[in-house]
Amino acid sequence: GRARGEVSKAEFYEATRTWARQVVRAPGGGELLELVGQVYRRKARKMTPGFTAALQQMKDLKNRVAEGSSLLVGALRASAMAHSLSKQLRPSRKEGKGGGVGG
């Protein structure tokens, strides 16, 4: 491709535009193009030496931590909901005859 100089800038531009036009017509295509653009911008910032690359690496780390904590909070909420449901579905001891083992 383009990075190895096998394709001219104009050819690459036209091929990319054609691909983007096809993708944008598909359901969710606009969001996919936006995501691809973000990925390439991040990659370019990381490859640029200096402050910009360091800043992007810090942003990526912050995003990974935020994603991990979000997953943890979701798991804790799901666990609390499951515990609450199990308490609601479990018959109370008052309804049983003796409340102990064997009735």
PDB file of C-alpha atoms in Angstrom:
ATOM      1  CA  GLY A   1       0.000   0.000   0.000  1.00  0.00           C
ATOM      2  CA  ARG A   2       0.439   3.637   0.532  1.00  0.00           C
ATOM      3  CA  ALA A   3       2.981   3.383   3.393  1.00  0.00           C
ATOM      4  CA  ARG A   4       5.404   1.440   1.182  1.00  0.00           C
ATOM      5  CA  GLY A   5       4.965   3.851  -1.729  1.00  0.00           C
ATOM      6  CA  GLU A   6       3.278   1.244  -3.912  1.00  0.00           C
ATOM      7  CA  VAL A   7       0.218   3.454  -4.430  1.00  0.00           C
ATOM      8  CA  SER A   8       0.171   7.151  -5.221  1.00  0.00           C
ATOM      9  CA  LYS A   9      -1.439   9.620  -2.872  1.00  0.00           C
ATOM     10  CA  ALA A  10      -4.254  10.283  -5.369  1.00  0.00           C
ATOM     11  CA  GLU A  11      -4.946   6.550  -5.886  1.00  0.00           C
ATOM     12  CA  PHE A  12      -5.002   5.934  -2.152  1.00  0.00           C
ATOM     13  CA  TYR A  13      -7.347   8.886  -1.617  1.00  0.00           C
ATOM     14  CA  GLU A  14      -9.774   7.669  -4.269  1.00  0.00           C
ATOM     15  CA  ALA A  15      -9.710   4.054  -3.038  1.00  0.00           C
ATOM     16  CA  THR A  16     -10.355   5.254   0.520  1.00  0.00           C
ATOM     17  CA  ARG A  17     -13.261   7.467  -0.572  1.00  0.00           C
ATOM     18  CA  THR A  18     -14.811   4.577  -2.522  1.00  0.00           C
ATOM     19  CA  TRP A  19     -14.490   2.258   0.488  1.00  0.00           C
ATOM     20  CA  ALA A  20     -15.967   4.889   2.834  1.00  0.00           C
ATOM     21  CA  ARG A  21     -18.957   5.461   0.523  1.00  0.00           C
ATOM     22  CA  GLN A  22     -19.701   1.728   0.549  1.00  0.00           C
ATOM     23  CA  VAL A  23     -19.333   1.427   4.326  1.00  0.00           C
ATOM     24  CA  VAL A  24     -21.462   4.462   5.167  1.00  0.00           C
ATOM     25  CA  ARG A  25     -24.457   2.934   3.351  1.00  0.00           C
ATOM     26  CA  ALA A  26     -24.482  -0.104   5.652  1.00  0.00           C
ATOM     27  CA  PRO A  27     -26.336  -0.061   8.979  1.00  0.00           C
ATOM     28  CA  GLY A  28     -23.985   1.429  11.564  1.00  0.00           C
ATOM     29  CA  GLY A  29     -21.570   2.436   8.807  1.00  0.00           C
ATOM     30  CA  GLY A  30     -21.259   6.050   9.924  1.00  0.00           C
ATOM     31  CA  GLU A  31     -20.308   4.991  13.436  1.00  0.00           C
ATOM     32  CA  LEU A  32     -17.811   2.496  12.050  1.00  0.00           C
ATOM     33  CA  LEU A  33     -16.145   5.183   9.910  1.00  0.00           C
ATOM     34  CA  GLU A  34     -15.961   7.502  12.918  1.00  0.00           C
ATOM     35  CA  LEU A  35     -14.327   4.762  14.989  1.00  0.00           C
ATOM     36  CA  VAL A  36     -11.811   3.936  12.239  1.00  0.00           C
ATOM     37  CA  GLY A  37     -10.942   7.637  11.982  1.00  0.00           C
ATOM     38  CA  GLN A  38     -10.370   7.868  15.738  1.00  0.00           C
ATOM     39  CA  VAL A  39      -8.118   4.809  15.658  1.00  0.00           C
ATOM     40  CA  TYR A  40      -5.960   6.228  12.865  1.00  0.00           C
ATOM     41  CA  ARG A  41      -5.723   9.652  14.557  1.00  0.00           C
ATOM     42  CA  ARG A  42      -4.603   7.980  17.794  1.00  0.00           C
ATOM     43  CA  LYS A  43      -2.078   5.875  15.933  1.00  0.00           C
ATOM     44  CA  ALA A  44      -0.680   8.964  14.202  1.00  0.00           C
ATOM     45  CA  ARG A  45      -0.399  10.861  17.503  1.00  0.00           C
ATOM     46  CA  LYS A  46       1.482   7.941  19.058  1.00  0.00           C
ATOM     47  CA  MET A  47       3.935   7.864  16.183  1.00  0.00           C
ATOM     48  CA  THR A  48       4.637  11.600  16.482  1.00  0.00           C
ATOM     49  CA  PRO A  49       7.573  12.022  18.820  1.00  0.00           C
ATOM     50  CA  GLY A  50       7.355  14.247  21.843  1.00  0.00           C
ATOM     51  CA  PHE A  51       4.615  15.566  24.066  1.00  0.00           C
ATOM     52  CA  THR A  52       1.700  14.593  21.803  1.00  0.00           C
ATOM     53  CA  ALA A  53       2.666  10.911  21.869  1.00  0.00           C
ATOM     54  CA  ALA A  54       3.089  10.915  25.655  1.00  0.00           C
ATOM     55  CA  LEU A  55      -0.261  12.667  26.077  1.00  0.00           C
ATOM     56  CA  GLN A  56      -2.003  10.107  23.852  1.00  0.00           C
ATOM     57  CA  GLN A  57      -0.486   7.230  25.806  1.00  0.00           C
ATOM     58  CA  MET A  58      -1.783   8.777  29.048  1.00  0.00           C
ATOM     59  CA  LYS A  59      -5.253   9.187  27.508  1.00  0.00           C
ATOM     60  CA  ASP A  60      -5.219   5.547  26.388  1.00  0.00           C
ATOM     61  CA  LEU A  61      -4.229   4.427  29.887  1.00  0.00           C
ATOM     62  CA  LYS A  62      -7.008   6.545  31.424  1.00  0.00           C
ATOM     63  CA  ASN A  63      -9.514   5.001  28.992  1.00  0.00           C
ATOM     64  CA  ARG A  64      -8.384   1.454  29.834  1.00  0.00           C
ATOM     65  CA  VAL A  65      -8.734   2.181  33.567  1.00  0.00           C
ATOM     66  CA  ALA A  66     -12.175   3.740  33.009  1.00  0.00           C
ATOM     67  CA  GLU A  67     -13.318   0.716  30.974  1.00  0.00           C
ATOM     68  CA  GLY A  68     -12.054  -1.681  33.636  1.00  0.00           C
ATOM     69  CA  SER A  69     -13.733   0.196  36.472  1.00  0.00           C
ATOM     70  CA  SER A  70     -16.954   0.402  34.471  1.00  0.00           C
ATOM     71  CA  LEU A  71     -16.896  -3.376  34.024  1.00  0.00           C
ATOM     72  CA  LEU A  72     -16.259  -3.833  37.747  1.00  0.00           C
ATOM     73  CA  VAL A  73     -19.142  -1.538  38.712  1.00  0.00           C
ATOM     74  CA  GLY A  74     -21.413  -3.413  36.294  1.00  0.00           C
ATOM     75  CA  ALA A  75     -20.401  -6.757  37.789  1.00  0.00           C
ATOM     76  CA  LEU A  76     -21.032  -5.487  41.325  1.00  0.00           C
ATOM     77  CA  ARG A  77     -24.478  -4.184  40.345  1.00  0.00           C
ATOM     78  CA  ALA A  78     -25.348  -7.481  38.655  1.00  0.00           C
ATOM     79  CA  SER A  79     -24.218  -9.384  41.753  1.00  0.00           C
ATOM     80  CA  ALA A  80     -26.304  -7.161  44.038  1.00  0.00           C
ATOM     81  CA  MET A  81     -29.352  -7.611  41.803  1.00  0.00           C
ATOM     82  CA  ALA A  82     -28.896 -11.390  41.748  1.00  0.00           C
ATOM     83  CA  HIS A  83     -28.578 -11.448  45.546  1.00  0.00           C
ATOM     84  CA  SER A  84     -31.713  -9.340  45.922  1.00  0.00           C
ATOM     85  CA  LEU A  85     -33.667 -11.562  43.538  1.00  0.00           C
ATOM     86  CA  SER A  86     -32.557 -14.728  45.287  1.00  0.00           C
ATOM     87  CA  LYS A  87     -33.735 -13.291  48.629  1.00  0.00           C
ATOM     88  CA  GLN A  88     -37.100 -12.393  47.110  1.00  0.00           C
ATOM     89  CA  LEU A  89     -37.565 -15.815  45.513  1.00  0.00           C
ATOM     90  CA  ARG A  90     -36.419 -17.801  48.556  1.00  0.00           C
ATOM     91  CA  PRO A  91     -39.383 -18.814  50.766  1.00  0.00           C
ATOM     92  CA  SER A  92     -39.301 -17.151  54.150  1.00  0.00           C
ATOM     93  CA  ARG A  93     -38.804 -19.254  57.302  1.00  0.00           C
ATOM     94  CA  LYS A  94     -42.168 -18.118  58.688  1.00  0.00           C
ATOM     95  CA  GLU A  95     -43.998 -19.961  55.911  1.00  0.00           C
ATOM     96  CA  GLY A  96     -42.375 -23.332  56.774  1.00  0.00           C
ATOM     97  CA  LYS A  97     -43.726 -25.551  59.572  1.00  0.00           C
ATOM     98  CA  GLY A  98     -40.830 -25.785  61.949  1.00  0.00           C
ATOM     99  CA  GLY A  99     -38.362 -23.435  60.355  1.00  0.00           C
ATOM    100  CA  GLY A 100     -35.593 -25.980  60.869  1.00  0.00           C
ATOM    101  CA  VAL A 101     -34.208 -28.964  59.079  1.00  0.00           C
ATOM    102  CA  GLY A 102     -36.755 -31.720  58.593  1.00  0.00           C
ATOM    103  CA  GLY A 103     -39.775 -29.564  59.240  1.00  0.00           C
TER     104      GLY A 103
END
